[in-house]
């Protein structure tokens, strides 16, 4: 394990919020020089959250279409305990091929390695790195980094569990109120793939005002970032699309 990986792990141990965990995910992407890094967790009550580097539009599309039901990576990880190479999975069905093509168009890497993680009380998580490169380059990457990625995946999962188990502050409890119509509109348009400038134009407000709506919605939903807020709102049925 090199010094940079050790520094990332030390940084993870100091993460006390999902926002900090999100920053760590971007740091890992830059460290390993991959297209994307993703951590997605689901507990026994159905609550889920993710910290990731995908575009908001792709995350929203994935949730809206219920792609987790047909994503071979999710199915493959759910039935295995060791890291899963994406190319070892069955992508032969029409639905899987269509999903794969759409994912590539959204910037998801063509090569991927996903680590299934099983935690306490039925918690299940997947840690993924993916990148667009040749088979040979990917083989060398996995050989050089698989052990470090496996270790990091469990550090991230433990930090996420620790953060989730922290009691809510009074400020956080006060923030968890229903979304206002404007907040819901802002998240709904982001979920449809519009960028912030387009959303502000559609709502005839300034980008500064839009930023306030998004931040307020994020706090109410207990989300770590805008993507997390959109996904949470969609999963709770708060955004009719």
CSV table of C-alpha atoms in Angstrom, one decimal:
chain,number,residue,atom,x,y,z
A,1,UNK,CA,0.0,0.0,0.0
A,2,UNK,CA,1.5,3.3,-1.0
A,3,UNK,CA,1.6,6.5,1.0
A,4,UNK,CA,-1.2,8.2,-1.0
A,5,UNK,CA,-3.6,5.3,-0.3
A,6,UNK,CA,-2.7,5.5,3.4
A,7,UNK,CA,-3.5,9.2,3.4
A,8,UNK,CA,-6.8,8.6,1.8
A,9,UNK,CA,-7.7,5.9,4.5
A,10,UNK,CA,-6.6,8.3,7.2
A,11,UNK,CA,-8.9,11.0,5.7
A,12,UNK,CA,-11.8,8.5,5.7
A,13,UNK,CA,-11.3,7.8,9.4
A,14,UNK,CA,-11.8,11.5,10.0
A,15,UNK,CA,-15.0,11.8,8.0
A,16,UNK,CA,-17.9,12.8,10.3
A,17,UNK,CA,-20.5,13.7,7.7
A,18,UNK,CA,-21.8,12.4,4.4
A,19,UNK,CA,-20.5,15.6,2.8
A,20,UNK,CA,-17.0,14.7,3.9
A,21,UNK,CA,-17.5,11.2,2.7
A,22,UNK,CA,-18.5,12.6,-0.7
A,23,UNK,CA,-15.3,14.6,-0.9
A,24,UNK,CA,-13.4,11.5,-0.1
A,25,UNK,CA,-15.0,9.7,-3.0
A,26,UNK,CA,-13.8,12.4,-5.4
A,27,UNK,CA,-10.4,12.1,-3.9
A,28,UNK,CA,-10.3,8.4,-4.5
A,29,UNK,CA,-11.4,8.9,-8.1
A,30,UNK,CA,-8.5,11.4,-8.6
A,31,UNK,CA,-6.0,9.2,-6.8
A,32,UNK,CA,-6.7,6.1,-8.8
A,33,UNK,CA,-7.3,8.1,-12.0
A,34,UNK,CA,-10.5,6.3,-12.9
A,35,UNK,CA,-13.7,7.7,-14.5
A,36,UNK,CA,-15.9,7.1,-11.5
A,37,UNK,CA,-16.0,5.8,-7.9
A,38,UNK,CA,-19.3,4.9,-6.3
A,39,UNK,CA,-20.5,3.8,-2.9
A,40,UNK,CA,-24.2,2.8,-2.6
A,41,UNK,CA,-25.7,1.4,0.6
A,42,UNK,CA,-29.1,-0.1,1.3
A,43,UNK,CA,-30.3,-1.1,4.8
A,44,UNK,CA,-32.9,-3.6,5.9
A,45,UNK,CA,-35.7,-1.0,6.1
A,46,UNK,CA,-35.1,0.1,2.5
A,47,UNK,CA,-33.4,3.3,3.3
A,48,UNK,CA,-30.6,4.0,0.8
A,49,UNK,CA,-28.0,6.6,0.1
A,50,UNK,CA,-24.9,7.0,-2.1
A,51,UNK,CA,-21.8,9.0,-2.5
A,52,UNK,CA,-20.6,9.0,-6.0
A,53,UNK,CA,-19.0,10.8,-9.0
A,54,UNK,CA,-21.7,10.2,-11.6
A,55,UNK,CA,-23.5,13.0,-13.3
A,56,UNK,CA,-26.8,14.0,-11.5
A,57,UNK,CA,-28.7,13.4,-14.7
A,58,UNK,CA,-27.5,9.7,-14.9
A,59,UNK,CA,-28.3,9.1,-11.2
A,60,UNK,CA,-31.8,10.5,-11.7
A,61,UNK,CA,-32.4,8.5,-14.8
A,62,UNK,CA,-31.2,5.3,-13.0
A,63,UNK,CA,-33.6,5.8,-10.2
A,64,UNK,CA,-36.5,6.9,-12.3
A,65,UNK,CA,-36.2,3.9,-14.6
A,66,UNK,CA,-35.7,1.4,-11.7
A,67,UNK,CA,-32.5,0.2,-13.4
A,68,UNK,CA,-31.3,-1.5,-10.2
A,69,UNK,CA,-33.8,-4.3,-11.2
A,70,UNK,CA,-32.0,-5.1,-14.4
A,71,UNK,CA,-28.4,-3.9,-13.7
A,72,UNK,CA,-26.2,-7.0,-13.9
A,73,UNK,CA,-23.8,-5.4,-11.5
A,74,UNK,CA,-26.4,-5.2,-8.7
A,75,UNK,CA,-27.6,-8.7,-9.3
A,76,UNK,CA,-24.1,-10.1,-9.5
A,77,UNK,CA,-22.9,-8.4,-6.3
A,78,UNK,CA,-26.0,-9.5,-4.4
A,79,UNK,CA,-25.2,-13.2,-5.1
A,80,UNK,CA,-21.5,-13.0,-4.5
A,81,UNK,CA,-19.1,-12.2,-1.7
A,82,UNK,CA,-15.9,-11.5,-3.6
A,83,UNK,CA,-15.1,-8.5,-6.0
A,84,UNK,CA,-17.0,-8.7,-9.2
A,85,UNK,CA,-15.5,-7.9,-12.6
A,86,UNK,CA,-18.2,-6.3,-14.8
A,87,UNK,CA,-17.1,-8.3,-17.9
A,88,UNK,CA,-17.6,-11.5,-16.1
A,89,UNK,CA,-21.3,-10.8,-15.7
A,90,UNK,CA,-24.1,-11.7,-18.1
A,91,UNK,CA,-25.0,-8.7,-20.3
A,92,UNK,CA,-26.8,-10.8,-23.0
A,93,UNK,CA,-30.4,-9.9,-22.3
A,94,UNK,CA,-32.0,-7.1,-24.4
A,95,UNK,CA,-32.7,-5.0,-21.3
A,96,UNK,CA,-29.2,-5.4,-20.0
A,97,UNK,CA,-27.7,-4.4,-23.4
A,98,UNK,CA,-29.9,-1.4,-23.7
A,99,UNK,CA,-29.1,-0.3,-20.1
A,100,UNK,CA,-25.4,-0.8,-20.8
A,101,UNK,CA,-25.5,1.4,-23.9
A,102,UNK,CA,-27.3,4.1,-22.1
A,103,UNK,CA,-24.8,3.9,-19.2
A,104,UNK,CA,-21.9,4.3,-21.6
A,105,UNK,CA,-23.5,7.3,-23.2
A,106,UNK,CA,-23.9,8.9,-19.7
A,107,UNK,CA,-20.1,8.6,-19.1
A,108,UNK,CA,-20.0,5.4,-17.1
A,109,UNK,CA,-16.8,3.5,-17.7
A,110,UNK,CA,-16.8,0.4,-19.9
A,111,UNK,CA,-14.6,-1.5,-17.4
A,112,UNK,CA,-15.6,-1.9,-13.8
A,113,UNK,CA,-14.8,-3.7,-10.5
A,114,UNK,CA,-17.5,-3.8,-7.8
A,115,UNK,CA,-17.1,-5.0,-4.2
A,116,UNK,CA,-20.2,-6.4,-2.5
A,117,UNK,CA,-20.3,-5.5,1.2
A,118,UNK,CA,-22.6,-7.0,3.9
A,119,UNK,CA,-23.0,-5.2,7.2
A,120,UNK,CA,-25.0,-5.6,10.3
A,121,UNK,CA,-28.8,-5.9,10.4
A,122,UNK,CA,-29.2,-6.8,6.7
A,123,UNK,CA,-27.2,-3.8,5.4
A,124,UNK,CA,-25.9,-4.3,1.9
A,125,UNK,CA,-23.6,-2.0,0.0
A,126,UNK,CA,-21.6,-1.9,-3.2
A,127,UNK,CA,-18.3,-0.1,-3.8
A,128,UNK,CA,-17.4,0.4,-7.4
A,129,UNK,CA,-14.6,1.8,-9.6
A,130,UNK,CA,-15.1,2.1,-13.3
A,131,UNK,CA,-13.1,3.4,-16.2
A,132,UNK,CA,-13.0,3.5,-20.0
A,133,UNK,CA,-9.8,1.7,-21.2
A,134,UNK,CA,-8.6,-1.4,-23.0
A,135,UNK,CA,-8.9,-4.8,-21.5
A,136,UNK,CA,-5.1,-5.0,-21.0
A,137,UNK,CA,-4.9,-1.6,-19.3
A,138,UNK,CA,-7.8,-2.6,-17.0
A,139,UNK,CA,-6.2,-6.0,-16.2
A,140,UNK,CA,-3.0,-4.2,-15.1
A,141,UNK,CA,-5.0,-1.7,-13.0
A,142,UNK,CA,-6.9,-4.4,-11.2
A,143,UNK,CA,-3.8,-6.4,-10.5
A,144,UNK,CA,-2.0,-3.3,-9.1
A,145,UNK,CA,-4.9,-1.9,-7.0
A,146,UNK,CA,-7.5,-4.7,-6.2
A,147,UNK,CA,-6.2,-5.2,-2.6
A,148,UNK,CA,-6.2,-1.5,-1.8
A,149,UNK,CA,-9.7,-1.0,-3.3
A,150,UNK,CA,-11.0,-3.9,-1.2
A,151,UNK,CA,-9.6,-2.4,2.0
A,152,UNK,CA,-10.9,1.0,1.1
A,153,UNK,CA,-14.4,-0.3,0.4
A,154,UNK,CA,-14.7,-1.6,3.9
A,155,UNK,CA,-13.3,1.6,5.4
A,156,UNK,CA,-15.9,3.6,3.5
A,157,UNK,CA,-18.7,1.3,4.6
A,158,UNK,CA,-17.7,1.5,8.2
A,159,UNK,CA,-17.5,5.3,8.1
A,160,UNK,CA,-21.0,5.4,6.4
A,161,UNK,CA,-22.4,3.2,9.1
A,162,UNK,CA,-20.9,5.3,11.9
A,163,UNK,CA,-22.2,8.5,10.3
A,164,UNK,CA,-25.7,7.0,9.9
A,165,UNK,CA,-25.8,5.9,13.5
A,166,UNK,CA,-25.0,9.4,14.8
A,167,UNK,CA,-28.0,11.0,16.6
A,168,UNK,CA,-29.6,13.8,14.8
A,169,UNK,CA,-28.9,17.3,16.0
A,170,UNK,CA,-31.8,19.7,16.8
A,171,UNK,CA,-30.9,21.7,13.7
A,172,UNK,CA,-31.2,18.5,11.6
A,173,UNK,CA,-34.5,17.6,13.1
A,174,UNK,CA,-35.9,21.1,12.5
A,175,UNK,CA,-34.7,20.9,8.9
A,176,UNK,CA,-36.7,17.8,8.1
A,177,UNK,CA,-39.8,19.5,7.0
A,178,UNK,CA,-41.9,18.9,3.9
A,179,UNK,CA,-40.4,20.3,0.7
A,180,UNK,CA,-41.9,23.6,-0.5
A,181,UNK,CA,-43.4,23.6,-4.0
A,182,UNK,CA,-40.4,25.6,-5.3
A,183,UNK,CA,-37.9,23.2,-3.7
A,184,UNK,CA,-39.7,20.2,-5.3
A,185,UNK,CA,-39.9,21.9,-8.7
A,186,UNK,CA,-36.1,22.6,-8.5
A,187,UNK,CA,-35.3,19.0,-7.7
A,188,UNK,CA,-37.8,17.7,-10.3
A,189,UNK,CA,-36.2,19.7,-13.1
A,190,UNK,CA,-32.7,18.6,-12.0
A,191,UNK,CA,-34.0,15.0,-12.0
A,192,UNK,CA,-35.1,15.5,-15.6
A,193,UNK,CA,-31.5,16.3,-16.6
A,194,UNK,CA,-31.6,20.1,-16.8
A,195,UNK,CA,-28.5,22.0,-15.6
A,196,UNK,CA,-28.8,24.7,-13.0
A,197,UNK,CA,-28.9,27.5,-15.5
A,198,UNK,CA,-31.7,25.8,-17.3
A,199,UNK,CA,-33.7,25.2,-14.1
A,200,UNK,CA,-33.3,28.8,-13.0
A,201,UNK,CA,-34.5,29.9,-16.4
A,202,UNK,CA,-37.5,27.5,-16.4
A,203,UNK,CA,-38.5,28.7,-12.9
A,204,UNK,CA,-37.8,32.4,-13.8
A,205,UNK,CA,-35.5,32.9,-10.8
A,206,UNK,CA,-31.8,33.7,-10.4
A,207,UNK,CA,-29.2,31.0,-9.9
A,208,UNK,CA,-28.6,32.3,-6.4
A,209,UNK,CA,-32.2,31.9,-5.5
A,210,UNK,CA,-32.1,28.4,-7.1
A,211,UNK,CA,-29.1,27.5,-5.0
A,212,UNK,CA,-31.0,28.5,-1.9
A,213,UNK,CA,-33.9,26.2,-2.8
A,214,UNK,CA,-31.6,23.3,-3.5
A,215,UNK,CA,-29.7,23.8,-0.3
A,216,UNK,CA,-32.9,24.0,1.8
A,217,UNK,CA,-34.3,20.9,0.1
A,218,UNK,CA,-31.0,19.1,0.8
A,219,UNK,CA,-31.1,19.9,4.5
A,220,UNK,CA,-34.8,18.8,4.7
A,221,UNK,CA,-34.0,15.5,3.1
A,222,UNK,CA,-30.8,14.9,5.1
A,223,UNK,CA,-28.9,14.6,1.9
A,224,UNK,CA,-25.1,14.9,1.5
A,225,UNK,CA,-25.3,16.7,-1.8
A,226,UNK,CA,-27.6,17.6,-4.7
A,227,UNK,CA,-27.5,14.2,-6.3
A,228,UNK,CA,-28.3,12.6,-3.0
A,229,UNK,CA,-31.2,15.0,-2.5
A,230,UNK,CA,-32.6,14.2,-5.9
A,231,UNK,CA,-32.3,10.5,-5.4
A,232,UNK,CA,-33.9,10.7,-1.9
A,233,UNK,CA,-36.8,12.8,-3.1
A,234,UNK,CA,-37.4,10.4,-6.1
A,235,UNK,CA,-37.3,7.3,-3.9
A,236,UNK,CA,-39.8,8.9,-1.5
A,237,UNK,CA,-42.2,9.8,-4.3
A,238,UNK,CA,-41.8,13.5,-3.7
A,239,UNK,CA,-41.1,14.4,-7.3
A,240,UNK,CA,-43.8,13.5,-9.8
A,241,UNK,CA,-41.9,13.1,-13.1
